Coordinates of C-alpha atoms in Angstrom, one line a residue:
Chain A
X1 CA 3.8 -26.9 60.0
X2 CA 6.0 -24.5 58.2
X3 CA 7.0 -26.8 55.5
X4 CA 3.2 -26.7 54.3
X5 CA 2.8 -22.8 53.2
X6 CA 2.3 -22.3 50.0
X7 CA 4.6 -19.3 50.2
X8 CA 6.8 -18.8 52.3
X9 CA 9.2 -15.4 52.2
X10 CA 12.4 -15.6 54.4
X11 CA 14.3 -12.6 55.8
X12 CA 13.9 -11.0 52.4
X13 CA 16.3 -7.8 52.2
X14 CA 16.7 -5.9 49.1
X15 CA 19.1 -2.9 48.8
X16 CA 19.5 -0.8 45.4
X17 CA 22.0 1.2 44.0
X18 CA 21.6 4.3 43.3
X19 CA 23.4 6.1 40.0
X20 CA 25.4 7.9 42.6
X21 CA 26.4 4.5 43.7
X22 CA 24.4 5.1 47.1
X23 CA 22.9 2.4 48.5
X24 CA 19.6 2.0 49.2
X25 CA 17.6 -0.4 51.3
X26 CA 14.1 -0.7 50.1
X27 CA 12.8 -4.2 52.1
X28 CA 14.0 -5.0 55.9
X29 CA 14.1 -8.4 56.6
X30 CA 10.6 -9.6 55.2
X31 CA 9.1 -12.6 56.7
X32 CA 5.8 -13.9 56.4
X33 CA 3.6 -17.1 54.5
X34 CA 0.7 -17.9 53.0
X35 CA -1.0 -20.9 53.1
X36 CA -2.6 -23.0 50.4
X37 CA -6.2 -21.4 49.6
X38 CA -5.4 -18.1 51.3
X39 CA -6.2 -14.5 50.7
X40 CA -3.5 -12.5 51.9
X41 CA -3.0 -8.7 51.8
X42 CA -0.1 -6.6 51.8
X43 CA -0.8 -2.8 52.9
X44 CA 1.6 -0.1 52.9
X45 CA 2.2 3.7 53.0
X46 CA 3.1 4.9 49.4
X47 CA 6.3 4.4 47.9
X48 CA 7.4 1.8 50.8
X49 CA 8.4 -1.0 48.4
X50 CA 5.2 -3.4 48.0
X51 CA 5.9 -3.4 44.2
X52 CA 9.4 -4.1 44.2
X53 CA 8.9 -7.3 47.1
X54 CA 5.7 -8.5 44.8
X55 CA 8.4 -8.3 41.5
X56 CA 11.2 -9.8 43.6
X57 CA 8.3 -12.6 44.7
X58 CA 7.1 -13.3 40.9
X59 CA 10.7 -13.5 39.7
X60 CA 11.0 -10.4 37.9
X61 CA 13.6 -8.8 40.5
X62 CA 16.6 -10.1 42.1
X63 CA 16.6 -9.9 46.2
X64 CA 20.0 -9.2 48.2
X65 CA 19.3 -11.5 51.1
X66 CA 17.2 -14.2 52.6
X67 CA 15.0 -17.3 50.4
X68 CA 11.5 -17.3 48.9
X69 CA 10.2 -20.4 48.9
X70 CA 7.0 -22.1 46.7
X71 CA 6.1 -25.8 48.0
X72 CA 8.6 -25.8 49.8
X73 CA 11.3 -25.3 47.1
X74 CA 13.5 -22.2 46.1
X75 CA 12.7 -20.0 43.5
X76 CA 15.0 -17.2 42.5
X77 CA 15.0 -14.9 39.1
X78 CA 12.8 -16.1 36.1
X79 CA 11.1 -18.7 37.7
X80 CA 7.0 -19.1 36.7
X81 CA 5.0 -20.4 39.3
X82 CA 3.5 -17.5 39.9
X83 CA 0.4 -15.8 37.9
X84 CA 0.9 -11.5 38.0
X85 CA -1.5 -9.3 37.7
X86 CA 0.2 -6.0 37.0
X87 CA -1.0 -2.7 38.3
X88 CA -1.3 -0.8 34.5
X89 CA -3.2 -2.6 32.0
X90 CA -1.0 -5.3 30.5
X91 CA -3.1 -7.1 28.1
X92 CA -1.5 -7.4 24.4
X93 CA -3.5 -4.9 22.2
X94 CA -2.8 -6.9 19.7
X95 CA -4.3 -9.7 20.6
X96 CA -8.1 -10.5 21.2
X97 CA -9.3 -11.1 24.6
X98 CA -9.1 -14.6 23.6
X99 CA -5.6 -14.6 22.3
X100 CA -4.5 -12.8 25.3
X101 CA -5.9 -15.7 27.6
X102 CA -4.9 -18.2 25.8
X103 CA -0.7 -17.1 25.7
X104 CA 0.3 -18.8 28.4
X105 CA -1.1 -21.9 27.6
X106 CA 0.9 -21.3 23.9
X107 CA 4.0 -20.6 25.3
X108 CA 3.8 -24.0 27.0
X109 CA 2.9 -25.4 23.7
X110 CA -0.4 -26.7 24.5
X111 CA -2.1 -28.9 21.9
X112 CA -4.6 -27.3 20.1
X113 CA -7.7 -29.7 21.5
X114 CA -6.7 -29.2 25.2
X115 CA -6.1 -25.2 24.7
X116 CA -9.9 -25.2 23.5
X117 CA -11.5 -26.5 26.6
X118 CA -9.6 -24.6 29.5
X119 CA -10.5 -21.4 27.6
X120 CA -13.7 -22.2 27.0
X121 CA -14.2 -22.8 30.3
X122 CA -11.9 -19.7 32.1
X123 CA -14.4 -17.4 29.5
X124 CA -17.3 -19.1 31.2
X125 CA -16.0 -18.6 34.7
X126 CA -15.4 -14.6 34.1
X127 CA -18.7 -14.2 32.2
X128 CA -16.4 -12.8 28.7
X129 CA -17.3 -15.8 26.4
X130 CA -19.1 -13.1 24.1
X131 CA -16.3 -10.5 23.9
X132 CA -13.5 -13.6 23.1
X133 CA -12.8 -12.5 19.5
X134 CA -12.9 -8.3 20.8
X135 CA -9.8 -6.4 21.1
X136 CA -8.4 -5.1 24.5
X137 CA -9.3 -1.1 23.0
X138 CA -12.9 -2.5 22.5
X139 CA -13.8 -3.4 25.7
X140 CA -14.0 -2.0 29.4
X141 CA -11.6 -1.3 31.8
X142 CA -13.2 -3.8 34.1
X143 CA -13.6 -6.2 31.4
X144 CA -9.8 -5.6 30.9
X145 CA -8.7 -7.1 34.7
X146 CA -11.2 -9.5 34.5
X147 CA -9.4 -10.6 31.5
X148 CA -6.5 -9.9 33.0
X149 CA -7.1 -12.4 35.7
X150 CA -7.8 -14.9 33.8
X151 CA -5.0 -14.7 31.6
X152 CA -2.9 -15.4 34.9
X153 CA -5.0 -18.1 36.1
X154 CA -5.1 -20.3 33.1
X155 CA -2.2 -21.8 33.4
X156 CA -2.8 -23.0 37.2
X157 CA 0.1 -20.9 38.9
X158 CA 0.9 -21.8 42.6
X159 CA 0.3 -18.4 43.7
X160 CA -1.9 -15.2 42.2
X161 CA -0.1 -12.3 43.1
X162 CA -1.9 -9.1 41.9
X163 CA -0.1 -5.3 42.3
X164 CA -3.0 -3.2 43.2
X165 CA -5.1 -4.4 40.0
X166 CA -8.3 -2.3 41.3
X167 CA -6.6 1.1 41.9
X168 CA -7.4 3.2 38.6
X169 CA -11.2 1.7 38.5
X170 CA -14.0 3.5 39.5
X171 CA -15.7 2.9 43.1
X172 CA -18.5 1.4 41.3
X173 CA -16.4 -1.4 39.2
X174 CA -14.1 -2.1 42.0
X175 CA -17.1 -3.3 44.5
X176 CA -18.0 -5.5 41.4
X177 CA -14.3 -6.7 41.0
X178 CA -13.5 -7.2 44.1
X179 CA -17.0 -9.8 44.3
X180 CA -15.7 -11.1 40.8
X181 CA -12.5 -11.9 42.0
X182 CA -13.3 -13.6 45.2
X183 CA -15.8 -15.6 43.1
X184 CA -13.3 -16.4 40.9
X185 CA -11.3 -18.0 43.7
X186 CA -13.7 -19.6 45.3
X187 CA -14.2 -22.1 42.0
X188 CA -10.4 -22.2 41.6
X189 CA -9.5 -22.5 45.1
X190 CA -6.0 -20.1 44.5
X191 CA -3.5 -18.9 46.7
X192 CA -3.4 -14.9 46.4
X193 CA -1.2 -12.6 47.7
X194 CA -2.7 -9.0 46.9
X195 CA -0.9 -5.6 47.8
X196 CA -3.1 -2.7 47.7
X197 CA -3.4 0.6 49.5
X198 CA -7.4 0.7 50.3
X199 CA -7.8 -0.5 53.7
X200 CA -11.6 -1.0 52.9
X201 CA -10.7 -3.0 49.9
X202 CA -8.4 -5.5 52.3
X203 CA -10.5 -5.8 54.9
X204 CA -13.5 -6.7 52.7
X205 CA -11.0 -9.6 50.4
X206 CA -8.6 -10.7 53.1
X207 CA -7.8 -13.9 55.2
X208 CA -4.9 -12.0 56.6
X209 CA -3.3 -8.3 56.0
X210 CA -0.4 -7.5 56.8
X211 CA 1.3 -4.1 57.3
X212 CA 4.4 -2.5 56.2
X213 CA 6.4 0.4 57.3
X214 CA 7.6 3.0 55.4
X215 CA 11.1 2.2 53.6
X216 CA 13.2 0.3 53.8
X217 CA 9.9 -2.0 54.3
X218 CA 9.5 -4.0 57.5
X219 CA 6.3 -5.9 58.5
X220 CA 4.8 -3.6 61.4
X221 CA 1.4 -5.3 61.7
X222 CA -0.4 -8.4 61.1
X223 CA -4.0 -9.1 61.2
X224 CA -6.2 -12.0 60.7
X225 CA -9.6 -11.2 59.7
X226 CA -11.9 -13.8 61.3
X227 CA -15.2 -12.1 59.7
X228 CA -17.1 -14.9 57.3
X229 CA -17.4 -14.0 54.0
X230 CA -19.2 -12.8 51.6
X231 CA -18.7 -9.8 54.2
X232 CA -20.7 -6.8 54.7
X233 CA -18.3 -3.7 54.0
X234 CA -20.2 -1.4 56.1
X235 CA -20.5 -4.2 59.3
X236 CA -19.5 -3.1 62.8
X237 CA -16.2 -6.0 62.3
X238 CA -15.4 -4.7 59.3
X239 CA -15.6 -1.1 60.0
X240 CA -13.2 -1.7 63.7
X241 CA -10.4 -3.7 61.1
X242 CA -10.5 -0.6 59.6
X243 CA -9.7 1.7 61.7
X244 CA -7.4 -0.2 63.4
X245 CA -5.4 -0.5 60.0
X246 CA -5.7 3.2 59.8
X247 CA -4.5 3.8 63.1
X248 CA -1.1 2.0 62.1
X249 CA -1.0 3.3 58.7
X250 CA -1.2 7.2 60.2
X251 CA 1.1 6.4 62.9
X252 CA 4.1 5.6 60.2
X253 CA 3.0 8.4 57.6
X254 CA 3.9 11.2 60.7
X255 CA 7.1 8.7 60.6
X256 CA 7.4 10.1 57.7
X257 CA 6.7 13.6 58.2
X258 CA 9.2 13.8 61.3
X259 CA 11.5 12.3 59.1
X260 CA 11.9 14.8 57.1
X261 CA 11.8 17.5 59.8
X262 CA 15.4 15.9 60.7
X263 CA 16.1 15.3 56.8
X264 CA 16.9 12.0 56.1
X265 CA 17.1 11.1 52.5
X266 CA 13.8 10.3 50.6
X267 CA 14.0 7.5 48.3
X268 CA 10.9 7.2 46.0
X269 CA 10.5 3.8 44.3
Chain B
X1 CA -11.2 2.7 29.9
X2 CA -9.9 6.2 28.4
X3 CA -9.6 4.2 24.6
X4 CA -12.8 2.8 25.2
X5 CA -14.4 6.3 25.7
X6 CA -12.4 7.4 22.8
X7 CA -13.5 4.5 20.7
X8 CA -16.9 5.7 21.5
X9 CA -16.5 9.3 20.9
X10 CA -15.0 7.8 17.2
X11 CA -18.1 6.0 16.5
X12 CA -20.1 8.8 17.7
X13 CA -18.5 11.3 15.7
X14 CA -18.5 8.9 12.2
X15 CA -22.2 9.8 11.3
X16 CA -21.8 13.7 12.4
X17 CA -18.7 13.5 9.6
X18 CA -21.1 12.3 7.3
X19 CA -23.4 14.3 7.8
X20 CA -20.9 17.5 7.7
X21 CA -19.1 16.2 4.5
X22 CA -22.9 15.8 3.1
X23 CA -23.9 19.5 3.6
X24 CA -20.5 21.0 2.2
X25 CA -20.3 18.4 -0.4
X26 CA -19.6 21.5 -3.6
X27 CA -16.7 22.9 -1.3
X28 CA -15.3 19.3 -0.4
X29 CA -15.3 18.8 -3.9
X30 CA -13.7 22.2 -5.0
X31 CA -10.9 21.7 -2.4
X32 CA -10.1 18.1 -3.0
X33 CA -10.5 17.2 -6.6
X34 CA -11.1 21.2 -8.6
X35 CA -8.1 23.1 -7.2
X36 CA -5.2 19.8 -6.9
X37 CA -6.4 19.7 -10.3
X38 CA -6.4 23.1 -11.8
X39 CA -2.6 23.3 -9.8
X40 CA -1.3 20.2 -11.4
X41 CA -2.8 21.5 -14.8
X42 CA -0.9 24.8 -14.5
X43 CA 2.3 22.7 -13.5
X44 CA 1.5 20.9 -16.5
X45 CA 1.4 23.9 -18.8
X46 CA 4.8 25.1 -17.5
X47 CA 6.6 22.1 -18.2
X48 CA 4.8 22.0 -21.2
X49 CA 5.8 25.5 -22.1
X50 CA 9.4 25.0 -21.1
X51 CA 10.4 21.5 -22.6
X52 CA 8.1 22.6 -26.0
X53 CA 5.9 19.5 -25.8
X54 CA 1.7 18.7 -25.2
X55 CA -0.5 16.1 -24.0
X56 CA -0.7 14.5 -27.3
X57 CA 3.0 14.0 -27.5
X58 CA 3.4 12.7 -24.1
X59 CA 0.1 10.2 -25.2
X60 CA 1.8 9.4 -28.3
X61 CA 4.7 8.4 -27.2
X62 CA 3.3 6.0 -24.2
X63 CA 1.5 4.4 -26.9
X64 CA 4.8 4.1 -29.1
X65 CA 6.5 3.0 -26.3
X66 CA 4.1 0.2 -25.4
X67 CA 4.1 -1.1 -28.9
X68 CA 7.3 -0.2 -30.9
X69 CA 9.6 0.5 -28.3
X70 CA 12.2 2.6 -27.7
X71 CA 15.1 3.4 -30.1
X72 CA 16.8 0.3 -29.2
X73 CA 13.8 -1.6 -29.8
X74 CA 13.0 -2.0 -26.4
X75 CA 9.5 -2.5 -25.2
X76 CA 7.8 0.1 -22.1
X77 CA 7.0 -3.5 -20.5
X78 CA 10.4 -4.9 -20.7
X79 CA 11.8 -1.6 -18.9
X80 CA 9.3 -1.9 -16.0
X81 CA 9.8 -5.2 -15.2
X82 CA 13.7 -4.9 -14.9
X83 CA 12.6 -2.0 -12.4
X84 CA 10.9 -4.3 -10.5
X85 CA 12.9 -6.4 -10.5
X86 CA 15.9 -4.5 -9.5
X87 CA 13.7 -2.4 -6.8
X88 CA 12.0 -5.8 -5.5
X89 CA 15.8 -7.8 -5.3
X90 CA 17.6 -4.7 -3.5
X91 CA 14.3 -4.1 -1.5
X92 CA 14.4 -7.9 0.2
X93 CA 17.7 -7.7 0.9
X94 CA 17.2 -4.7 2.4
X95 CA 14.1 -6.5 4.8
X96 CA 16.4 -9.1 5.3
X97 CA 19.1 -7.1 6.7
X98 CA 17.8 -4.2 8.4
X99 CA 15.0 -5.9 10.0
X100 CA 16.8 -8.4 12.3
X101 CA 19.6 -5.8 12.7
X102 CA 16.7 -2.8 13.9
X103 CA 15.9 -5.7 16.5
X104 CA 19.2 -6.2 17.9
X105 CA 19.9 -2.8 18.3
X106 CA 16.5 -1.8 19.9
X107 CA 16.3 -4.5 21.9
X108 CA 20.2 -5.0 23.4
X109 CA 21.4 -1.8 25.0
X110 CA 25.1 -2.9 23.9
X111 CA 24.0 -3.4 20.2
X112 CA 22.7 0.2 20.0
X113 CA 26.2 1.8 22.6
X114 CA 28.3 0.0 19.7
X115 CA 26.4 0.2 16.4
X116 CA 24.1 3.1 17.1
X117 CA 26.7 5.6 16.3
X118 CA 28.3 3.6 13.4
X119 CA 24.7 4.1 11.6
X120 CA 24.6 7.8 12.9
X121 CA 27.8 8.3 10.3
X122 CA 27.0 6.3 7.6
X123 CA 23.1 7.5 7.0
X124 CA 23.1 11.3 6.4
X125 CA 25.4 10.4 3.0
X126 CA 22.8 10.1 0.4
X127 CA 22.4 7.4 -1.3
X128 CA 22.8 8.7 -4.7
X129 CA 26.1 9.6 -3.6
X130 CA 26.8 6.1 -3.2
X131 CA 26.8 5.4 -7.1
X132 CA 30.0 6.0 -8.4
X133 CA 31.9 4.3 -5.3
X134 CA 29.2 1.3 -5.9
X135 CA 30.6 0.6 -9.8
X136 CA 33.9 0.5 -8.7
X137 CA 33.1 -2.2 -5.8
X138 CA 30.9 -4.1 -8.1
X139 CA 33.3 -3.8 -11.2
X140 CA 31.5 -2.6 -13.4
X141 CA 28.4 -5.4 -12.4
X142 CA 25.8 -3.0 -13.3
X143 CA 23.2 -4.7 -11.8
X144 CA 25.0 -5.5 -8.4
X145 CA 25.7 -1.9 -7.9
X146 CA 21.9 -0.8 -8.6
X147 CA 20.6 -3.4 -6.3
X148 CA 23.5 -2.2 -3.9
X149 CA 21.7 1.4 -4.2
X150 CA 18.5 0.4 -3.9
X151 CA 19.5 -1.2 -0.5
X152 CA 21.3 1.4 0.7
X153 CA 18.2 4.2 0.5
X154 CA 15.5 1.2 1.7
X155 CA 18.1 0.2 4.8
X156 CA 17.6 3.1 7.0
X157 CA 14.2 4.1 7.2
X158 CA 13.7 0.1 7.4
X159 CA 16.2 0.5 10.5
X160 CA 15.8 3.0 12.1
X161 CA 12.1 2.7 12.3
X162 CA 12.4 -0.9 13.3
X163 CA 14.6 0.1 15.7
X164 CA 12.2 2.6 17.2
X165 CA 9.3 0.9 17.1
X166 CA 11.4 -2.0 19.3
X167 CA 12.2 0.4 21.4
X168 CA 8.4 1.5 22.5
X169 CA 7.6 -1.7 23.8
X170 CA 5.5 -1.8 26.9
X171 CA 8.1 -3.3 29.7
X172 CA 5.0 -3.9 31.0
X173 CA 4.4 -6.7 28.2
X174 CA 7.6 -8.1 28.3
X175 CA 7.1 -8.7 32.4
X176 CA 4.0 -10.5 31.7
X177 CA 5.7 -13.0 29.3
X178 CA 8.2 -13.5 31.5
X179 CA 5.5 -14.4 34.5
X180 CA 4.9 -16.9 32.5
X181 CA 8.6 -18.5 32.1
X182 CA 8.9 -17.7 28.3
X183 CA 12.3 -17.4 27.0
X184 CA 14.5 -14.8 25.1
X185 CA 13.2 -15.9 21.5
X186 CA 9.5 -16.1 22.5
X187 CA 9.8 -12.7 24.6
X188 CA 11.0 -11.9 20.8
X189 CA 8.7 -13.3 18.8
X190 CA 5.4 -13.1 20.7
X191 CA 5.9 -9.8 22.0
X192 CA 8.3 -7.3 20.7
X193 CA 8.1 -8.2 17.0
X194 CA 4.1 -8.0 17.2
X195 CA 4.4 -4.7 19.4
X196 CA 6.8 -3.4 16.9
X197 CA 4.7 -4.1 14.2
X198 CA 3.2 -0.8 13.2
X199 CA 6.6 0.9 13.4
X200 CA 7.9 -1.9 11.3
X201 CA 5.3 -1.4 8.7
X202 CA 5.7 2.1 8.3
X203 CA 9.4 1.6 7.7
X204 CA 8.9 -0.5 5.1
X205 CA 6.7 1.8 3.4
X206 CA 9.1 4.8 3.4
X207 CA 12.0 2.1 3.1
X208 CA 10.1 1.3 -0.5
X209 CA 9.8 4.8 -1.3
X210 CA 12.7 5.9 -1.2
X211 CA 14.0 2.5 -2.9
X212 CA 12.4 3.2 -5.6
X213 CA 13.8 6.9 -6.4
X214 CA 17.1 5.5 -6.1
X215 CA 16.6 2.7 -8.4
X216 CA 15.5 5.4 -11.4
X217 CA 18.6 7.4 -10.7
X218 CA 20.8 4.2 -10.6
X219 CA 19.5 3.2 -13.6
X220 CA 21.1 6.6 -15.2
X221 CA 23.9 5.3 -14.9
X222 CA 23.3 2.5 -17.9
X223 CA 22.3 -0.7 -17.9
X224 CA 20.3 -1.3 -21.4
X225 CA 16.7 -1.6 -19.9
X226 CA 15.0 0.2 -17.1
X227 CA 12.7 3.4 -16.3
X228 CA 15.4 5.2 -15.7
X229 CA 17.5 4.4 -18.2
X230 CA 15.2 4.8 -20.1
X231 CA 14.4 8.2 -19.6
X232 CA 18.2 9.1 -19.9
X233 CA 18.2 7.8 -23.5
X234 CA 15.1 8.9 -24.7
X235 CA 16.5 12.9 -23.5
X236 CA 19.6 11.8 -25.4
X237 CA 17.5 11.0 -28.1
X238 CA 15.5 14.1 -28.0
X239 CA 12.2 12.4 -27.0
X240 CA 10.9 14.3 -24.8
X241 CA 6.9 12.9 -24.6
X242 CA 8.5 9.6 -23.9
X243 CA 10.6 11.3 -21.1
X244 CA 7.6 12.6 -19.7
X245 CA 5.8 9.3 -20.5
X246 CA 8.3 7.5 -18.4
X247 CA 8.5 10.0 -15.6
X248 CA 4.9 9.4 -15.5
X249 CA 4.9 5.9 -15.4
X250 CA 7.7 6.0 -12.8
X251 CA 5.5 8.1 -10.2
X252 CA 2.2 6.1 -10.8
X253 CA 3.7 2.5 -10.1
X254 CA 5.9 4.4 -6.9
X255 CA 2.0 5.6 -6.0
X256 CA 0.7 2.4 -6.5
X257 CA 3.3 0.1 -5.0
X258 CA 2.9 2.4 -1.6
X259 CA -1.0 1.8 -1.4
X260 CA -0.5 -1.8 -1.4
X261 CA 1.5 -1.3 1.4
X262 CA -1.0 0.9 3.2
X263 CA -4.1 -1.4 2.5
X264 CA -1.4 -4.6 3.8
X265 CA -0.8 -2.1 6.9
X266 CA -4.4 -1.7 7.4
X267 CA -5.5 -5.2 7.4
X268 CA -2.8 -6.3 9.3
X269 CA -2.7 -3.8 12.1
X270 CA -6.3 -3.7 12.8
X271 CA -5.7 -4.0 16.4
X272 CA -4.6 -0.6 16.7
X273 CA -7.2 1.9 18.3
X274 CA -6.0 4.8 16.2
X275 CA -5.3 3.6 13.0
X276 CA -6.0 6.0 10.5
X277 CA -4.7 5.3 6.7

């Protein structure tokens, strides 16, 4: 059934150039999907290139070789079927929480009546409906990616891709997150595809995770996380994913080290 | 997360202020309002002493002004509003031009490779210097070539701060709009104009400034009505309190005209964490 996934990413290569004019080949031949409704993770040593595949993905980036497909259909640069969460904070400062849900549905040019309910109800679903008319500097930094999140989601995109959203919160407000947002997908039933590099954060969120090497990025692992959920972080299941991940994850980083024993170029991206 | 701490530490720190500004209230008041004006009062006395006149004069004269008029019968109110309406007509066109052109430039990297350096020539001249090449392209159309002054001194700072301000922002913003499909003019309208915004403002507030000096030494060079001008003839005249009259009056609406901008700054940009007028 390959004609069903949601998402489906084909022998994706991307190769820069650098000002030297040396080329550089950050992603290897990229293949996976993701299915309609499913969680899926993307895990990778530092600097490996999740950023620049999730940017290619969302449209932002060109790619050298291979398709990406959504429903189905190609989709190349500037397309928007896809809601980003970015891994800074992105939210307009000047606009209210409110405002900055609502652009999305105001670039579409969304009558006035119709723009009122979704909001009201996307400030319901992430719990924000007394901070609408607060400014982004006014308010937390969880607040921030929950707004953030919604913002994305408003508009229905196919796919929610998110770029490590939960890496500069603290331990505390990423546990809550990380419940919020699988709440949050649980009453809008989304496709995500979510790169991170917490193993414990994957394992706990995930459908699937899959692993990449270091650059130029190839898929070196893929795991399917058959735990139900909501999952116990600290459960015998979760802890063995884990360490498996780990175990791959160490294995490329002496890659790395070896690599430059013998000196290859290091590109950082 | 760090602004929100910081808001905190501001709202925390308000009543401490207060409080501080409460116990030292005599030596606030010595250094802010006692010394500026013993200073300007010494100032005063000097330019007093040096151009042989005194307060009375100076009061005199503002009232002369404002009633009779000047030796060619021309009343203080006619002369401001012809400055106004000079500084206001050179200071539009100058927001008309040098806005959309700051955009251009700070938004299209081959606008600012091909212009940047062309604006880099023409701005250190000064724009005074600009007066007697201005009469000879506006043939002797007085009032073309002091709106033409006016513009050039508002232009730049309108510019280059324009430019600048474009410049700062956040690729992060302009990924998110385009996430979301939006095209080249809302990208422009919904998020570099708004992000550009303070810079803008504050453009517009030195653009005016400087405007406004311009215009009273453009109006030396004639013109029948006008601060400047009229300063020029009442010197020729040998009138000095209504020189200093007019100076006055020059430097209080300049003051003036600026705070407007700052309160229209404030209430517009009250998004901004740090915004201190």
């Amino acid at each position: 059934m390959r004609n069903l996934s949601k998402l489906a990413v084909r022998n994706l290569s991307k190769t820069f150039l650098t000002d030297e004019d040396e080329s550089v080949k950050v992603l290897d031949s990229i293949d996976f999907e993701v299915k309609e409704g499913e969680f899926v993770s993307i895990l990778g040593p530092s600097g490996c290139g999740k950023t620049t595949l999730l940017r290619i993905i969302a449209g932002l980036l060109r790619f050298s070789e291979g398709e990406i497909l959504i429903d189905g259909v190609r989709v190349g640069l500037g397309h928007n079927r896809i809601g980003f969460i970015f891994q800074q904070e992105s939210l307009f400062p000047w606009r209210t929480v409110r405002g900055n849900i609502e652009f999305g549905l105001e670039l579409k040019g969304m009558s006035e009546g119709m723009k009122q309910d979704l909001l009201e109800k996307m400030l319901d679903l992430i719990g924000m409906t007394e901070y609408q008319d607060n400014l982004p500097h006014e308010i937390s930094g969880g607040q921030a990616r929950k707004t953030e999140m919604a913002r994305s989601l408003i508009t229905t995109p196919d796919i929610l891709v998110a770029d490590e959203p939960l890496s500069n919160l603290d331990a505390q407000t990423r546990n809550f997150l990380q419940e919020e947002l699988l709440r949050i997908r649980e009453r809008t039933g989304s496709t995500v595809l979510f790169v991170s590099h917490n193993v414990d954060e994957t394992v706990f969120l995930s459908d699937r995770i899959l692993v990449l090497s270091n650059i130029p990025a190839r898929i070196i692992a893929e795991y399917t996380i058959d735990i139900p959920k909501p999952r116990d972080r600290t459960s015998p299941e979760c802890l063995s994913y884990r360490s498996q991940i780990l175990e791959v994850l160490r294995a490329e980083r002496e890659k790395i080290l070896n690599d430059r024993a013998t000196q290859r170029p290091q590109v950082s991206i | 997360m760090e602004s929100q701490q910081e808001a905190a530490r501001v709202r925390q720190s308000v009543p401490q202020g207060r409080k501080d500004s409460g116990r030292f209230d005599i030596k606030n008041i010595a250094i802010k309002i006692i010394l500026p004006a013993i200073i300007l009062i010494i100032l005063w006395e000097v330019v007093a002493f040096l151009s042989g006149t005194s307060i009375i004069d100076v009061v005199n004269a503002f009232i002369r002004l404002s009633i009779e008029g000047d030796s060619e019968g021309h009343l203080l109110i006619d002369h401001v509003r012809m400055s106004l309406f000079r500084v206001v007509l050179g200071f539009l066109v100058a927001i008309l031009t040098a806005i959309p052109f700051g955009i251009t430039i700070g938004r299209y990297k081959i606008m600012n490779d091909v212009f940047g350096p062309v604006v880099d020539a023409i701005r250190p001249i000064p724009p005074i210097a600009w007066i007697p090449l201005s009469i000879l392209m506006f043939r002797a159309n007085l009032i073309g070539a002091q709106v033409f002054i006016i513009w050039i001194g508002a232009f730049f700072p309108i510019l280059i701060n324009t430019t600048t301000g474009v410049q700062r922002t956040e690729p992060v913003h302009v990924d998110v709009a385009k996430t979301f499909g939006a095209t080249e003019s809302q990208i422009l309208s919904k998020i570099v104009i708004p992000s550009a915004a303070p810079e803008i403002f504050a453009g517009l507030r030195i653009g005016f400034g400087i405007g406004w000096m311009c215009l009273v030494a453009a109006e030396m060079i004639g013109g029948g009505l006008g601060l400047g001008y009229l300063v020029l003839i009442m010197q020729q005249v040998g009138r000095t309190g209504e020189v200093i009259s007019a100076m006055l009056l020059i430097g209080l609406i300049g003051f003036l005209i600026s705070y407007v901008f700052l309160i229209m700054e404030r209430n517009i940009l009250r998004w901004r964490p740090g915004v201190s007028v």
